[in-house]
């Protein structure tokens, strides 16, 4: 908490990469792999202090598959993604929250962002991908609506954005998909893995 309290509104975790431009020791806040490692830990455990799941972004999908929690999707592309898929690309890792009817994808990740208020920084956020790189896509509209509701102070500083489809679907490190069966490390009794991005958000924001 001391590190957190020492930062201001211009905090950017990229300013704290100690070795070769990488957050090697994972003490500089929630970068992409730190965020997903934290989220997975929270999904699997209620107890603090157990070994964590943070590893280099490019290796995360493969690491989760090696743990026996699921598998790497063969011949993965953006059109085959499902909610819950963890996507390792060069220098980044992100979580698929679902697809929209126009083929666009809603994703959750932590990434630096350009600032509306003159303090470039960034962090955990929703973003969009469009197969035709169109800012009018359904996923970006969902990201804007959800971030505006959940994090209005964030949206005053950073606008939700569409990320480049070719970069974010170049799955150099693979796409991890959970095995969602009774007795497995995760189950899906509510069928989230079959929902659209809009349906996933509706369920997550219920109430």
Coordinates of C-alpha atoms in Angstrom, one line a residue:
X1 CA 0.0 0.0 0.0
X2 CA 2.9 2.4 0.6
X3 CA 3.8 2.2 -3.1
X4 CA 0.1 2.9 -4.1
X5 CA -0.1 5.9 -1.7
X6 CA 3.1 7.4 -3.1
X7 CA 1.6 7.8 -6.6
X8 CA -0.5 10.6 -8.1
X9 CA -3.0 10.9 -11.0
X10 CA -0.1 10.7 -13.5
X11 CA 1.0 7.2 -12.3
X12 CA 2.1 4.9 -15.2
X13 CA 3.5 1.5 -14.4
X14 CA 5.9 1.8 -17.4
X15 CA 7.9 4.3 -15.3
X16 CA 8.8 1.5 -12.9
X17 CA 10.2 -1.2 -15.2
X18 CA 13.4 -2.1 -13.4
X19 CA 15.1 -4.5 -15.8
X20 CA 15.3 -4.3 -19.6
X21 CA 12.1 -2.4 -19.9
X22 CA 10.1 -5.1 -18.0
X23 CA 8.2 -5.2 -14.8
X24 CA 10.4 -8.1 -13.7
X25 CA 9.6 -8.0 -10.0
X26 CA 5.9 -7.3 -10.4
X27 CA 6.0 -4.6 -7.7
X28 CA 5.0 -1.6 -9.8
X29 CA 1.3 -2.1 -9.9
X30 CA -1.1 -4.1 -12.1
X31 CA 0.4 -4.3 -15.5
X32 CA -1.2 -6.8 -17.9
X33 CA 0.2 -10.0 -16.5
X34 CA -0.1 -8.7 -12.9
X35 CA -3.8 -7.9 -13.5
X36 CA -4.7 -11.3 -15.0
X37 CA -2.6 -13.2 -12.4
X38 CA -4.5 -11.3 -9.7
X39 CA -7.9 -12.0 -11.3
X40 CA -7.2 -15.7 -11.7
X41 CA -6.0 -15.9 -8.1
X42 CA -9.2 -14.2 -6.9
X43 CA -11.3 -16.6 -9.0
X44 CA -9.5 -19.7 -7.6
X45 CA -8.8 -18.9 -4.0
X46 CA -10.4 -17.2 -0.9
X47 CA -7.2 -17.5 1.1
X48 CA -4.4 -14.9 1.0
X49 CA -0.7 -15.7 0.8
X50 CA -0.7 -18.6 -1.5
X51 CA 1.7 -18.8 -4.5
X52 CA 0.5 -16.5 -7.2
X53 CA 0.1 -16.9 -11.0
X54 CA 1.9 -13.9 -12.4
X55 CA 4.4 -14.7 -15.2
X56 CA 5.5 -13.0 -18.4
X57 CA 2.6 -12.0 -20.6
X58 CA 3.7 -14.1 -23.5
X59 CA 3.9 -17.2 -21.4
X60 CA 0.7 -16.9 -19.4
X61 CA -1.7 -18.8 -21.7
X62 CA 0.8 -21.7 -22.0
X63 CA 1.5 -21.7 -18.2
X64 CA -2.2 -22.0 -17.4
X65 CA -2.5 -24.9 -19.9
X66 CA 0.5 -26.7 -18.3
X67 CA -1.2 -26.4 -14.9
X68 CA -4.0 -28.6 -16.4
X69 CA -6.7 -26.0 -16.0
X70 CA -7.6 -26.1 -19.7
X71 CA -5.9 -26.2 -23.1
X72 CA -4.4 -24.0 -25.7
X73 CA -6.9 -23.5 -28.6
X74 CA -5.5 -24.8 -31.9
X75 CA -5.6 -22.5 -34.9
X76 CA -7.0 -19.7 -32.7
X77 CA -8.2 -16.6 -34.4
X78 CA -10.3 -13.6 -33.2
X79 CA -13.5 -15.0 -34.7
X80 CA -13.3 -18.2 -32.5
X81 CA -12.8 -16.5 -29.1
X82 CA -15.1 -17.1 -26.2
X83 CA -15.7 -15.3 -22.9
X84 CA -13.0 -16.3 -20.4
X85 CA -10.3 -17.0 -23.1
X86 CA -6.9 -15.7 -22.0
X87 CA -4.9 -14.4 -25.0
X88 CA -1.1 -14.1 -24.9
X89 CA 0.4 -11.8 -27.6
X90 CA 3.9 -10.3 -28.0
X91 CA 4.4 -8.1 -25.0
X92 CA 0.8 -8.3 -23.7
X93 CA -1.9 -10.6 -22.3
X94 CA -5.7 -9.9 -22.3
X95 CA -9.0 -11.5 -21.3
X96 CA -11.8 -11.9 -23.8
X97 CA -15.2 -10.9 -22.4
X98 CA -17.1 -11.9 -25.5
X99 CA -18.0 -11.0 -29.0
X100 CA -20.7 -8.7 -30.4
X101 CA -23.0 -9.4 -33.4
X102 CA -20.7 -7.4 -35.7
X103 CA -17.7 -9.6 -34.8
X104 CA -16.1 -7.0 -32.6
X105 CA -14.6 -8.2 -29.3
X106 CA -14.8 -6.7 -25.8
X107 CA -11.7 -7.3 -23.7
X108 CA -10.4 -6.6 -20.2
X109 CA -6.7 -5.8 -19.7
X110 CA -4.3 -3.4 -18.1
X111 CA -2.4 -1.1 -20.4
X112 CA -1.0 2.4 -20.6
X113 CA -3.5 5.0 -22.1
X114 CA -3.4 8.4 -23.6
X115 CA -4.9 10.9 -21.2
X116 CA -7.7 13.5 -21.8
X117 CA -6.3 15.4 -18.8
X118 CA -2.6 15.6 -19.6
X119 CA -1.5 12.7 -17.4
X120 CA -0.7 9.7 -19.6
X121 CA -0.8 6.6 -17.4
X122 CA -3.5 3.9 -17.6
X123 CA -4.2 0.6 -16.0
X124 CA -7.1 -1.9 -15.8
X125 CA -9.8 -1.1 -18.4
X126 CA -12.2 -2.4 -21.0
X127 CA -11.2 -2.0 -24.7
X128 CA -12.5 -3.1 -28.1
X129 CA -11.3 -5.0 -31.2
X130 CA -13.0 -4.7 -34.5
X131 CA -12.1 -7.0 -37.4
X132 CA -12.6 -4.1 -39.8
X133 CA -10.9 -1.6 -37.4
X134 CA -14.1 0.5 -37.1
X135 CA -14.7 2.8 -34.1
X136 CA -18.4 2.4 -34.6
X137 CA -18.2 -1.3 -33.5
X138 CA -20.5 -2.7 -30.8
X139 CA -17.6 -3.6 -28.5
X140 CA -16.4 0.0 -28.2
X141 CA -19.9 1.2 -27.4
X142 CA -20.1 -1.4 -24.6
X143 CA -16.7 -0.5 -23.3
X144 CA -17.7 3.2 -23.2
X145 CA -21.0 2.5 -21.5
X146 CA -19.5 0.2 -18.9
X147 CA -16.4 2.2 -18.0
X148 CA -18.6 5.4 -17.8
X149 CA -20.8 3.6 -15.3
X150 CA -18.2 1.7 -13.3
X151 CA -15.3 4.2 -13.4
X152 CA -16.5 7.7 -14.1
X153 CA -13.3 9.3 -12.7
X154 CA -11.2 7.0 -15.0
X155 CA -13.3 8.0 -18.0
X156 CA -12.7 11.7 -17.2
X157 CA -9.0 11.0 -17.7
X158 CA -8.9 8.1 -20.3
X159 CA -11.3 7.3 -23.1
X160 CA -12.1 3.7 -23.8
X161 CA -10.4 2.8 -27.1
X162 CA -10.4 0.3 -30.0
X163 CA -7.1 -1.6 -30.2
X164 CA -5.6 -2.8 -33.5
X165 CA -7.1 -6.1 -34.6
X166 CA -4.0 -7.5 -36.3
X167 CA -1.8 -6.9 -33.3
X168 CA -4.2 -8.2 -30.7
X169 CA -5.1 -11.3 -32.6
X170 CA -1.5 -12.3 -33.4
X171 CA -1.5 -15.0 -30.7
X172 CA 2.2 -15.7 -30.5
X173 CA 1.9 -17.1 -27.0
X174 CA -1.4 -18.9 -27.6
X175 CA -5.0 -18.7 -26.4
X176 CA -5.9 -20.5 -23.2
X177 CA -9.4 -21.9 -22.8
X178 CA -10.7 -23.2 -19.4
X179 CA -12.0 -26.7 -19.1
X180 CA -15.4 -25.9 -17.5
X181 CA -16.5 -29.2 -16.1
X182 CA -17.7 -30.4 -12.7
X183 CA -14.7 -31.4 -10.7
X184 CA -12.4 -29.0 -12.7
X185 CA -10.7 -26.0 -11.4
X186 CA -13.5 -23.8 -12.7
X187 CA -17.1 -24.5 -13.7
X188 CA -19.6 -22.4 -15.6
X189 CA -23.1 -23.1 -14.2
X190 CA -24.5 -19.9 -15.6
X191 CA -23.2 -20.5 -19.1
X192 CA -21.0 -17.4 -19.4
X193 CA -18.8 -19.0 -22.0
X194 CA -21.7 -19.1 -24.4
X195 CA -22.9 -15.5 -24.0
X196 CA -22.3 -12.5 -26.2
X197 CA -20.2 -9.6 -24.9
X198 CA -23.4 -7.6 -24.2
X199 CA -25.0 -10.5 -22.3
X200 CA -21.8 -11.0 -20.2
X201 CA -21.7 -7.3 -19.2
X202 CA -25.4 -7.4 -18.4
X203 CA -24.8 -10.2 -16.0
X204 CA -21.7 -8.7 -14.5
X205 CA -23.4 -5.4 -13.9
X206 CA -26.6 -6.8 -12.7
X207 CA -27.8 -4.7 -9.7

